[in-house]
Structure formats: structure tokens, C-alpha cells
mmCIF file of C-alpha atoms and ligand atoms in Angstrom:
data_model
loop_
_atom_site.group_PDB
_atom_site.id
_atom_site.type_symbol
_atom_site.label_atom_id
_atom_site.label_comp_id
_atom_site.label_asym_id
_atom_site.label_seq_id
_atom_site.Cartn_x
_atom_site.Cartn_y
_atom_site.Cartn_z
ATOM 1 C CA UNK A 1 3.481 -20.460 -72.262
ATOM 2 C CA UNK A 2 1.936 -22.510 -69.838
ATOM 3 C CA UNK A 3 2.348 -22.485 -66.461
ATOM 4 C CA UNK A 4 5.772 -24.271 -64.930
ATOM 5 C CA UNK A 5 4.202 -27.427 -63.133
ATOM 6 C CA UNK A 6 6.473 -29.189 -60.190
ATOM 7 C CA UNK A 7 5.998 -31.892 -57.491
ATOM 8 C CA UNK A 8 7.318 -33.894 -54.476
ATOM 9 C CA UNK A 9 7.390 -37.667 -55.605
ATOM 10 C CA UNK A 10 7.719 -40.371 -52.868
ATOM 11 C CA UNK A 11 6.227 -43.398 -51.302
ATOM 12 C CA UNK A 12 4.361 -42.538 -48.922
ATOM 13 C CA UNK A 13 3.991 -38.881 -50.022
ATOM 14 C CA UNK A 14 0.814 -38.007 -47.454
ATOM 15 C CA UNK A 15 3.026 -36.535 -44.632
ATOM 16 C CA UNK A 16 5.562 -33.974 -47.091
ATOM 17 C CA UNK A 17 5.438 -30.801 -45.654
ATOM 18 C CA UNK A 18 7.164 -29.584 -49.510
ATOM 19 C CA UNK A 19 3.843 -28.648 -50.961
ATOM 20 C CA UNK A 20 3.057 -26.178 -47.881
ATOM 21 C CA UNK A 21 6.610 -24.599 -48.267
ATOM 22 C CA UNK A 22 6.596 -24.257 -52.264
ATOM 23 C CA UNK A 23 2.548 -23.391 -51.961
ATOM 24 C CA UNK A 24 3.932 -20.658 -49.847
ATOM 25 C CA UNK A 25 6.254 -19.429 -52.022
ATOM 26 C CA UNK A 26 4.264 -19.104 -55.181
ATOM 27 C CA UNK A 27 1.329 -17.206 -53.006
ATOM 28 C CA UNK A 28 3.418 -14.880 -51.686
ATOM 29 C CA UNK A 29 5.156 -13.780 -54.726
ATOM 30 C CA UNK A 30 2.152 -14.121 -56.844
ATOM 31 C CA UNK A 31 3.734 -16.485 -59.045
ATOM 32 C CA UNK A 32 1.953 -18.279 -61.457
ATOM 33 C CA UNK A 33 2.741 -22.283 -60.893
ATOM 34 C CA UNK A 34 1.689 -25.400 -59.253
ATOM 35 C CA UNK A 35 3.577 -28.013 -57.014
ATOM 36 C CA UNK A 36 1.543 -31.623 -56.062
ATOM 37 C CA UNK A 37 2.537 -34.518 -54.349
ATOM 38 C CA UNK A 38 2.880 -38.008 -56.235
ATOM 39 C CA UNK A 39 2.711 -40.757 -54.572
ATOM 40 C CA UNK A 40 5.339 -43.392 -56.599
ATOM 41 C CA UNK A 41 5.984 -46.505 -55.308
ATOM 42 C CA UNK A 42 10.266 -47.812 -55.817
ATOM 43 C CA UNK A 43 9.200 -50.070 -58.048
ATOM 44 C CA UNK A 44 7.435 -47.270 -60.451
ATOM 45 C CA UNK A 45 10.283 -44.856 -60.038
ATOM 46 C CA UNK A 46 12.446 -45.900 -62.600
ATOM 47 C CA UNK A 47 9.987 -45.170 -65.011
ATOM 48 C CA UNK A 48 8.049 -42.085 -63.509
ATOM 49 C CA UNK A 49 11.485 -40.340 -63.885
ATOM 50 C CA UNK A 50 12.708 -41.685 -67.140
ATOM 51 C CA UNK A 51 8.715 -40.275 -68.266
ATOM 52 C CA UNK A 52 9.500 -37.031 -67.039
ATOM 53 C CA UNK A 53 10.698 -35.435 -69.931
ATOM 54 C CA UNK A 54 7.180 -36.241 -71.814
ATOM 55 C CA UNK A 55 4.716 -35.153 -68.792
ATOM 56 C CA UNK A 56 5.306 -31.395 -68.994
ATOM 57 C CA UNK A 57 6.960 -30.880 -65.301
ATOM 58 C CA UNK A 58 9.737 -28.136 -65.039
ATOM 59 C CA UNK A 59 10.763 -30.684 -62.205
ATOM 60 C CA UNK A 60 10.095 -31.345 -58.646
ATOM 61 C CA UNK A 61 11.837 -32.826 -55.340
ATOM 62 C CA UNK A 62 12.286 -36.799 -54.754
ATOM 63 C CA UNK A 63 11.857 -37.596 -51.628
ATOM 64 C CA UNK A 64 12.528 -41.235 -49.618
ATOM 65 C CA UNK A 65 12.390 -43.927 -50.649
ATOM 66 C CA UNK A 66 13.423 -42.914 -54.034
ATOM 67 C CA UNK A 67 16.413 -40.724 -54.173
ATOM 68 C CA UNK A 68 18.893 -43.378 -55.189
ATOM 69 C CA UNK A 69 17.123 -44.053 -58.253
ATOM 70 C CA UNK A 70 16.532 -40.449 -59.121
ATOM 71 C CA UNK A 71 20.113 -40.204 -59.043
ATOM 72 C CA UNK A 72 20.317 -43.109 -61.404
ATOM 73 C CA UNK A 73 17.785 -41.750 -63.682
ATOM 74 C CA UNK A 74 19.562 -38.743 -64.137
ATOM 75 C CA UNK A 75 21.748 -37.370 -67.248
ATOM 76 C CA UNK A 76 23.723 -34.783 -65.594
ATOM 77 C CA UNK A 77 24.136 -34.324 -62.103
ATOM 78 C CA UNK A 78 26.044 -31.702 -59.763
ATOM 79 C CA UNK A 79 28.746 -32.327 -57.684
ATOM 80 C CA UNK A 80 26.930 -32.256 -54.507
ATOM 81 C CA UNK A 81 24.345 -35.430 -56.163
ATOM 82 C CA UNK A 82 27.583 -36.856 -57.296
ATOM 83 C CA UNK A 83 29.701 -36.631 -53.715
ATOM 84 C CA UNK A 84 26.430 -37.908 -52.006
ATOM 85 C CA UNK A 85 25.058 -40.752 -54.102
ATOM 86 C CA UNK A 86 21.373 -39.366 -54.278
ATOM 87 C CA UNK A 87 19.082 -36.729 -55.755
ATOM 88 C CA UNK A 88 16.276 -35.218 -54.026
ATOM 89 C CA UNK A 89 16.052 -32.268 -56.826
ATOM 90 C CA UNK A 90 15.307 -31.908 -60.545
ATOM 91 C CA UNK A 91 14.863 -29.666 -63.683
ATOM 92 C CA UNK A 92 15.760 -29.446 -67.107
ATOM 93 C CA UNK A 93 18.702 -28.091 -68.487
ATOM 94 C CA UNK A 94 18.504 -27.719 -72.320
ATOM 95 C CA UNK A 95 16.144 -30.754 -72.438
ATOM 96 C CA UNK A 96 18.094 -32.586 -70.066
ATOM 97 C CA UNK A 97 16.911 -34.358 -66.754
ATOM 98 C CA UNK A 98 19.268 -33.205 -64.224
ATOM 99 C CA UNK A 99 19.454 -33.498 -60.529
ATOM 100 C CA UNK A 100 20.555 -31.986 -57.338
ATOM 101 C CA UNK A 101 21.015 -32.598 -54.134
ATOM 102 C CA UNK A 102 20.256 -29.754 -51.759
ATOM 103 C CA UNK A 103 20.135 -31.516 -48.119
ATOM 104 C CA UNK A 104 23.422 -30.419 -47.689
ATOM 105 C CA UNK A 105 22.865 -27.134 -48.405
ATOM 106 C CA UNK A 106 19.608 -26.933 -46.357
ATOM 107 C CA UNK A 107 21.738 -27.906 -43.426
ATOM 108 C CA UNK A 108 24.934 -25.619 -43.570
ATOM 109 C CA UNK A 109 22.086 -22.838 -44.719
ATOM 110 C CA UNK A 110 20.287 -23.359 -41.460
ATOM 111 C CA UNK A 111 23.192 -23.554 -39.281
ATOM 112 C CA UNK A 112 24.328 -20.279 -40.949
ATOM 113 C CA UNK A 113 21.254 -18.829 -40.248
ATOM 114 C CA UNK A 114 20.922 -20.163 -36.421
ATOM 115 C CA UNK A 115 24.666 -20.463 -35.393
ATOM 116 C CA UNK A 116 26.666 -18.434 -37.160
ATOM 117 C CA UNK A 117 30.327 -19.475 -36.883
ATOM 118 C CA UNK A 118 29.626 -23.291 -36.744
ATOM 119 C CA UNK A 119 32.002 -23.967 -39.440
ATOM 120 C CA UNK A 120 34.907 -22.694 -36.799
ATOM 121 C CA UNK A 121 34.309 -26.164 -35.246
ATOM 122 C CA UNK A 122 37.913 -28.195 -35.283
ATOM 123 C CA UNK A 123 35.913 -31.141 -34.613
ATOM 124 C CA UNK A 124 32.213 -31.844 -35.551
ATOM 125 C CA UNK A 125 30.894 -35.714 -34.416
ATOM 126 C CA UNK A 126 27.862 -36.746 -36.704
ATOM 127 C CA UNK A 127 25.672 -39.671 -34.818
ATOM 128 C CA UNK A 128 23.820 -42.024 -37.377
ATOM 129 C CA UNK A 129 25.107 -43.472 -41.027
ATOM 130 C CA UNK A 130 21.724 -43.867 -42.901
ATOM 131 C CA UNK A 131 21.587 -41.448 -46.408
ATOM 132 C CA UNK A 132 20.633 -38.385 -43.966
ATOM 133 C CA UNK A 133 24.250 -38.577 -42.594
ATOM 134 C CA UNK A 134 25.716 -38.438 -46.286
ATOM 135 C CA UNK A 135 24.663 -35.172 -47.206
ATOM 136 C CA UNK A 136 25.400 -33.759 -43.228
ATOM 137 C CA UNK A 137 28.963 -35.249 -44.233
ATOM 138 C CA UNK A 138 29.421 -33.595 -47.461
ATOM 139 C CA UNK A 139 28.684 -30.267 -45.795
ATOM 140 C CA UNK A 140 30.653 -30.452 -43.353
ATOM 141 C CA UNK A 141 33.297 -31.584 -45.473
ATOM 142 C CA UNK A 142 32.543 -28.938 -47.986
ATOM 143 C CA UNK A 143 32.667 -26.392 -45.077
ATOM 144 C CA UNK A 144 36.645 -27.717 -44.816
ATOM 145 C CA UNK A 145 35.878 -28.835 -40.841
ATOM 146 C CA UNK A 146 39.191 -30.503 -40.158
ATOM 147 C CA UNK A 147 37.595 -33.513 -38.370
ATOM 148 C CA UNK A 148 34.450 -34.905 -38.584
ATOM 149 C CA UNK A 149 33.520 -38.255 -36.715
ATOM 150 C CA UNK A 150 30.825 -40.481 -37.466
ATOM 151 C CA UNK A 151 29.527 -42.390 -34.942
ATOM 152 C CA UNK A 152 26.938 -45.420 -35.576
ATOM 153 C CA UNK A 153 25.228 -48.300 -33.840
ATOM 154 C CA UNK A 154 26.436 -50.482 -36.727
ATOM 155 C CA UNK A 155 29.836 -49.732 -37.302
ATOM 156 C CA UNK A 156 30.493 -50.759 -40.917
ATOM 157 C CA UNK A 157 28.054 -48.115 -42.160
ATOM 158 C CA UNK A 158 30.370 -45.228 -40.702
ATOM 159 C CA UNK A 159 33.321 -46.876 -42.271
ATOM 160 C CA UNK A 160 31.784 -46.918 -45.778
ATOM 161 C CA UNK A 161 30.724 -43.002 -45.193
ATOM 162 C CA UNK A 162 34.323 -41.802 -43.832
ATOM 163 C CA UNK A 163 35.986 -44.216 -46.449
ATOM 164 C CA UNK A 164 34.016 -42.314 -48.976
ATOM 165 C CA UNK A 165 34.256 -38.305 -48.133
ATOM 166 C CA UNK A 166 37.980 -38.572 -47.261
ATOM 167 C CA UNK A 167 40.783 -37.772 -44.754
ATOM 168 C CA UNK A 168 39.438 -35.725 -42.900
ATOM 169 C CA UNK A 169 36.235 -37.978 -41.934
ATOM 170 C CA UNK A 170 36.901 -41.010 -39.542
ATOM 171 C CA UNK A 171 34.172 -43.585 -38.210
ATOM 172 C CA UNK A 172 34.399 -44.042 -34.224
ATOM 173 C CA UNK A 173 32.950 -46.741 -32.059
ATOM 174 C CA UNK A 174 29.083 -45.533 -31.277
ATOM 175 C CA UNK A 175 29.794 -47.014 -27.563
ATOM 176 C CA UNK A 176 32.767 -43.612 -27.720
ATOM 177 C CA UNK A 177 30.340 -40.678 -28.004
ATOM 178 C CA UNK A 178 30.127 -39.935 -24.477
ATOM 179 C CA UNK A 179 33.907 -39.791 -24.157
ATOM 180 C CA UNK A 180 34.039 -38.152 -27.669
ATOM 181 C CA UNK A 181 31.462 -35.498 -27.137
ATOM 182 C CA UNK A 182 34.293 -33.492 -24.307
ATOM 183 C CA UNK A 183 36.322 -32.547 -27.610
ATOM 184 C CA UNK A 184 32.997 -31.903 -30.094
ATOM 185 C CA UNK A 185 32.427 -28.214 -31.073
ATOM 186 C CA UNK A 186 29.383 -29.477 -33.469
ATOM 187 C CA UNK A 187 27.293 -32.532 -32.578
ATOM 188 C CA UNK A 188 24.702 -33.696 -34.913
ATOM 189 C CA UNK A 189 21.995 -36.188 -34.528
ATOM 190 C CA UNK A 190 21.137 -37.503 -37.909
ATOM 191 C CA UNK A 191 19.681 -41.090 -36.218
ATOM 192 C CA UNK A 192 16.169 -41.421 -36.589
ATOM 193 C CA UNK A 193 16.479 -41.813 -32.064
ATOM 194 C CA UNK A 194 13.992 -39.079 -30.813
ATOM 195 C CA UNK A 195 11.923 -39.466 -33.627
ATOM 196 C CA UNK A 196 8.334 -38.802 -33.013
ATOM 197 C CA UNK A 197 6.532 -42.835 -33.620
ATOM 198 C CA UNK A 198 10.646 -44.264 -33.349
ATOM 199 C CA UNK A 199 9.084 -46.454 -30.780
ATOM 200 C CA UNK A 200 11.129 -45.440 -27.753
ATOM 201 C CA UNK A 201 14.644 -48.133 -28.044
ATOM 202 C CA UNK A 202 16.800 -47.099 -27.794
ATOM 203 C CA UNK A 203 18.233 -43.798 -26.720
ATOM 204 C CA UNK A 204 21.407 -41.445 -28.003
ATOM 205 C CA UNK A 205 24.238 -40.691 -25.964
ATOM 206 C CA UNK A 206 24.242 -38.621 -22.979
ATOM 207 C CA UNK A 207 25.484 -34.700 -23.377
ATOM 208 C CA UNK A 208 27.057 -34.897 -19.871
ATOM 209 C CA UNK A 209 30.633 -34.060 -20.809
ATOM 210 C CA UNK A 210 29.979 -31.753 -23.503
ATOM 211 C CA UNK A 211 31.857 -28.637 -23.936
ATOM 212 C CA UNK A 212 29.245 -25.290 -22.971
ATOM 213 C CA UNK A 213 30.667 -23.610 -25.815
ATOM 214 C CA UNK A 214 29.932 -26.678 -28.394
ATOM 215 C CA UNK A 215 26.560 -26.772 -30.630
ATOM 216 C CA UNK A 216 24.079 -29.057 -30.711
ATOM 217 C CA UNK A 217 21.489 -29.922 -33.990
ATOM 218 C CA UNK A 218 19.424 -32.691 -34.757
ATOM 219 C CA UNK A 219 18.033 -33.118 -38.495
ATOM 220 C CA UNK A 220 14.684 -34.757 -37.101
ATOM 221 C CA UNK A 221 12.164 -32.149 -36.743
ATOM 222 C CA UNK A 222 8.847 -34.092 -35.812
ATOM 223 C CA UNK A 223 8.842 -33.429 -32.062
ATOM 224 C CA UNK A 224 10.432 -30.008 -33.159
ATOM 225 C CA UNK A 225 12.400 -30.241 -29.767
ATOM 226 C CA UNK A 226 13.634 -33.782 -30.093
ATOM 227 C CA UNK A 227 14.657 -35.313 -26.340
ATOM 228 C CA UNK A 228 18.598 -34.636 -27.849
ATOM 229 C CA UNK A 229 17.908 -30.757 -28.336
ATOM 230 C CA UNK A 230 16.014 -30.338 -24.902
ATOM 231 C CA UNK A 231 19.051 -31.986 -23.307
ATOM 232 C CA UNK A 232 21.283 -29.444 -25.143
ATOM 233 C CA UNK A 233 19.267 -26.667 -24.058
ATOM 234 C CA UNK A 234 19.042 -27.335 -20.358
ATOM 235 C CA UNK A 235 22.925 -27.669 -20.135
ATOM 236 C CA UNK A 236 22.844 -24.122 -21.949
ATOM 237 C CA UNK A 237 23.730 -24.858 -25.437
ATOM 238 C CA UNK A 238 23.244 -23.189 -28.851
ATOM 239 C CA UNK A 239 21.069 -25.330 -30.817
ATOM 240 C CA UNK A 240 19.337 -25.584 -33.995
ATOM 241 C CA UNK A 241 16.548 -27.631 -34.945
ATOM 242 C CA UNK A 242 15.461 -29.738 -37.963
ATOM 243 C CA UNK A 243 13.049 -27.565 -39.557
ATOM 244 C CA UNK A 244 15.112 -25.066 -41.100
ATOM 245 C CA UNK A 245 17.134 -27.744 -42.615
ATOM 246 C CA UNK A 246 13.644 -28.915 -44.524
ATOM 247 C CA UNK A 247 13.101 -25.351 -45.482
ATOM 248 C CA UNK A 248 16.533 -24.285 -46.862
ATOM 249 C CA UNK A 249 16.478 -27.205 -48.890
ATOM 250 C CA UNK A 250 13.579 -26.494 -50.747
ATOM 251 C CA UNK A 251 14.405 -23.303 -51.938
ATOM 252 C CA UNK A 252 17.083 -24.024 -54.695
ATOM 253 C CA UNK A 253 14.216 -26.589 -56.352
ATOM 254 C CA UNK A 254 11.654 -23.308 -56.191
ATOM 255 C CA UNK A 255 14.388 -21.293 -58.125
ATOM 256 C CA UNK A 256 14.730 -23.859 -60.842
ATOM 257 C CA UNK A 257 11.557 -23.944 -61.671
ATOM 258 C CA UNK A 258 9.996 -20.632 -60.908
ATOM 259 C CA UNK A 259 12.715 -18.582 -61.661
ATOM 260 C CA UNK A 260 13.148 -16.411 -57.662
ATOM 261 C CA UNK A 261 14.893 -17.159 -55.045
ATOM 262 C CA UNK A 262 12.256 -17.109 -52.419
ATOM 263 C CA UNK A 263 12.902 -16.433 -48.982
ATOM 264 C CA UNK A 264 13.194 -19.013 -45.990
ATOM 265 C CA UNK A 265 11.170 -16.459 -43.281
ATOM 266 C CA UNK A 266 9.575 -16.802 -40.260
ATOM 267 C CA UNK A 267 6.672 -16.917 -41.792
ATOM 268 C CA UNK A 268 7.011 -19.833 -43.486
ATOM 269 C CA UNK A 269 8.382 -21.652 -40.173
ATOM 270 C CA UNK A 270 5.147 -20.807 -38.623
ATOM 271 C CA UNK A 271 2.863 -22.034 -41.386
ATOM 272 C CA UNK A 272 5.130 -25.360 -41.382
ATOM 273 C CA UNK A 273 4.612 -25.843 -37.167
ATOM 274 C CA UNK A 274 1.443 -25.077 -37.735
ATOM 275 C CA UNK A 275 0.524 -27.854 -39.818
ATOM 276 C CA UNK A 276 2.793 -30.087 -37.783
ATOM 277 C CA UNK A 277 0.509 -29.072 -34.527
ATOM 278 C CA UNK A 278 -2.198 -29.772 -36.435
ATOM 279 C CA UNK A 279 -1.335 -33.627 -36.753
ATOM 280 C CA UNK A 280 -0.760 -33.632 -40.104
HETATM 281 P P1 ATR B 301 18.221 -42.107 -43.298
HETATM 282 O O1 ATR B 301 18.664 -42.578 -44.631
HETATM 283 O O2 ATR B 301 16.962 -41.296 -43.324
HETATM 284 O O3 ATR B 301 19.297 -41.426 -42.517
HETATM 285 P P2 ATR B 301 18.379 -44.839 -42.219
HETATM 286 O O4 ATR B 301 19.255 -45.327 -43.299
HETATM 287 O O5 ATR B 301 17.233 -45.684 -41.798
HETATM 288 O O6 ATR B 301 17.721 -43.418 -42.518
HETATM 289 O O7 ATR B 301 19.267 -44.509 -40.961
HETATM 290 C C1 ATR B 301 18.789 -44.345 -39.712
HETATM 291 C C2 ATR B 301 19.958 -44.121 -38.743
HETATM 292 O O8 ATR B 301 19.461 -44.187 -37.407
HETATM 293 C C3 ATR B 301 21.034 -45.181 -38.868
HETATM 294 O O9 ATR B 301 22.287 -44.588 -38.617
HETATM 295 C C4 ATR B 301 20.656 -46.156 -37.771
HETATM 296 O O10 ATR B 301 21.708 -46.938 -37.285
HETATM 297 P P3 ATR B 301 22.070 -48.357 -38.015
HETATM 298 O O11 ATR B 301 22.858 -47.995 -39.245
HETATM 299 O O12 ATR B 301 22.877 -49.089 -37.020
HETATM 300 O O13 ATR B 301 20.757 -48.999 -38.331
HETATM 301 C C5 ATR B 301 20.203 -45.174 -36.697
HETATM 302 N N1 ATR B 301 19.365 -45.816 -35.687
HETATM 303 C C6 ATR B 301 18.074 -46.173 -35.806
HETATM 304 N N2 ATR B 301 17.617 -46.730 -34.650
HETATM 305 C C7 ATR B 301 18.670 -46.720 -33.783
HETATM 306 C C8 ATR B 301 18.859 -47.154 -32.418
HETATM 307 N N3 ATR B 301 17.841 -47.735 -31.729
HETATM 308 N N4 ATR B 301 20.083 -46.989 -31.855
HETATM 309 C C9 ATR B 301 21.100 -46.414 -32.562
HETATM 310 N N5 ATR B 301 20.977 -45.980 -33.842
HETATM 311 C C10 ATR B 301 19.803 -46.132 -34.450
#
């Protein structure tokens, strides 16, 4: 049988870090496979996806800007695709393209790995409404958090989100997080504010009345210390960066189509940095 082929598809594709990770992976466990970036513009999605099937894959990861219509393209999806309204993950059941979404995963999976007992927190306030904030939602929904606040410049987005994942979700004024953040156990920044190239406006809420026992993350992870997570730090927080959030997600995909589970190790984190240090 030939080899199983996968990929990362978006537009641009240049800076994914996925082929490192999954590169990884098959090295270390001497697997036979292959995993490539391709580049594919929105307006070729529909198509590269439908024309799946025919080109031989085992699958691969969607990445921005076309997750929505991966999700579209799909015959079957699970639930986590379904609660969030995009795929970044696909294989072939029986013949059939189906997709996944794993972000969520990636981030309760890091958070579980980097601070264990997050999903305690009676109240967890997630800053930024874009599709990043979605999946953050649905885990922390999933996880049964009993409140979960979302927070953004432009209100209306939060409303759609907490309108959609349920009771126990509520949008709040973005001019409230300072106030708000005194009663947060779990604060996460899924804005694209600390970014590394976000051309400096703007700038996210201050920490100041913060509980010390509350935990900070942020799901950007190009600087790998974002400004939020160095102010967490110096007041003495637990924090957990981006990257393992990248890493965790990837490793359902792997399984799919290369049969193990691989590992998210330390290893693999440095490799990742490394490549990030390099400018890459
Ligand atoms: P993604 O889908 O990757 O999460 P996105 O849809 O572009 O990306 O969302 C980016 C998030 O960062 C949004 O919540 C955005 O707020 P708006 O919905 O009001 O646009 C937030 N964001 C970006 N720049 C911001 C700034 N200067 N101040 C506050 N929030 C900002």
C-alpha cells in the first residue's frame, strides 16, 4: 500500500509551523508518511476539498483562511466541528470526507498539561470574539465552567458567541475587564493584541486587580511571551502560553492518518522555538 500522504492547506501557508510538528512525529517513530504545505487560495478551496477524495491524501489540517469552508465541504462532521462552525482537521471514514475540529482540544490539552486544575475555575473571562474564541468557548463550555465571559472591542461579536454556546456563556462590555478580571479564576487572551507585526494599537486590559490565585493564557504564541503573559508573570501568576495549544492540536490529525498517537514532548517544543528564533 502506498504510503498515507497528508498536508496543511491555507492561504498563506509559508509561516505553518504543522509540517515541523507532524515531520517530527513521523521521524521519530520511524513512520513511513509525508505531510506538505498547500498553499490554496478561498476562492480554490471549495474545490481543493471537494477533489480530495480523488488526490490520494489520507487527509491533512485546514488552516485560516479556510476553515469555514472545510466545514462546508464536509460529509460528516464531529460534534466539536459542529458546536464551533469550522474544521481545521480531516480524514476519511469509509470513503467519506470528514472533519474535526481539534483547537479546542489543543487548548484544554495544554492547560491540562501546564495548569492542572484550571477547569476548577467558577468563572473564566475570554478577551476577543474572532473564530479563535469559538473553539476556547466550546472548551470551556465542554469543561462544564459555570461562567464564562466574553469580552470584545466590538460588542455584537460576543453576543453572537454567548448566544450560541449557551447559558452559561454571557458577553460583557470590553470597557468591564478591568473590573471583571477581580472575580476571573481563568483569563484568556484570544485577541490578536500582543501579536508579534499587530502593529502596536491598541493594548488589552490591565491585570491590576487580578486575583494571585487566578491563571493567565494567551493563544498567540509569536512573541512566545506575549506583553499579556509577562504582565501575568511579574504579578506572580500561573500561566500558559500559546504554543502548546498549536501542538496538542495537531496530534489527533497525526493519529488519523498515521495510525499513533504521538507524543506532545519537550522535544518537539524546542524544535518549534527553534524555528520561531530562527525568523521563520
Ligand atoms: P481569529 O478568528 O483568528 O480569532 P479575528 O476574527 O480577526 O481572528 O479576531 C481577532 C480578535 O482580536 C477580535 O476579537 C478582534 O476584535 P473585533 O471583533 O472588535 O475586531 C480583536 N482585536 C483585534 N485588534 C484589536 C484591538 N486593537 N483592540 C481590541 N481588540 C482587538
Amino acid at each position: 500500500m502506498a504510503e498515507p500522504r497528508a498536508f496543511v492547506s491555507g492561504w498563506p501557508i509559508s509561516h505553518s509551523r504543522s509540517p515541523i510538528i507532524h515531520r517530527h512525529w513521523l521521524k521519530r517513530m520511524q513512520l513511513a508518511g509525508s505531510y506538505e504545505p498547500i498553499a490554496v487560495p478561498p476562492e480554490q478551496a471549495k474545490d481543493f476539498f471537494t477533489g480530495l477524495a480523488a488526490s490520494g491524501y489520507a487527509g491533512g489540517n485546514v488552516t485560516l483562511p479556510n476553515k469555514e469552508a472545510a466545514y462546508a465541504a464536509c460529509a460528516r462532521r464531529d460534534a466539536a466541528a459542529d458546536a464551533i462552525g469550522a474544521v481545521n482537521t480531516l480524514w476519511f471514514e469509509k470513503g467519506i470526507l470528514t472533519g474535526g475540529n481539534t483547537d479546542s482540544h489543543g487548548f484544554a490539552a495544554n492547560l491540562d498539561e501546564r495548569a492542572p486544575g484550571w477547569a476548577d475555575a467558577d468563572r473564566a473571562i475570554v478577551l476577543g470574539a474572532g473564530g479563535a474564541a469559538r473553539a476556547v468557548v466550546h472548551a470551556l463550555v465542554s469543561r462544564r465552567i459555570p461562567e464564562v465571559l466574553i469580552l470584545n472591542r466590538t460588542f455584537a461579536r460576543a453576543e453572537d458567541i454567548a448566544g450560541h454556546f449557551g447559558p452559561s456563556a454571557h458577553a460583557r462590555p470590553w470597557q468591564d475587564a478591568e473590573t471583571l478580571f477581580s472575580s476571573a479564576d481563568l483569563v484568556v487572551n484570544t485577541t490578536s493584541l500582543g501579536m508579534h507585526g499587530n502593529g502596536g494599537e491598541g493594548r488589552l486590559p490591565s491585570l491590576d486587580a487580578i486575583k494571585a490565585s487566578a491563571i493567565v493564557t494567551d493563544i498567540v504564541y509569536v512573541p512566545l511571551m506575549t506583553p499579556f503573559l509577562l504582565a501575568a508573570q511579574a504579578r506572580g501568576l500561573k500561566t500558559a502560553d500559546g504554543l502548546g495549544m498549536l501542538l496538542h492540536q495537531a496530534a489527533p490529525g497525526f493519529e488519523h492518518w498515521f495510525g499513533v498517537r504521538p507524543a506532545v514532548t519537550d522535544e518537539l517544543r524546542e524544535l518549534v522555538i527553534a524555528d520561531m528564533e530562527a525568523g521563520h
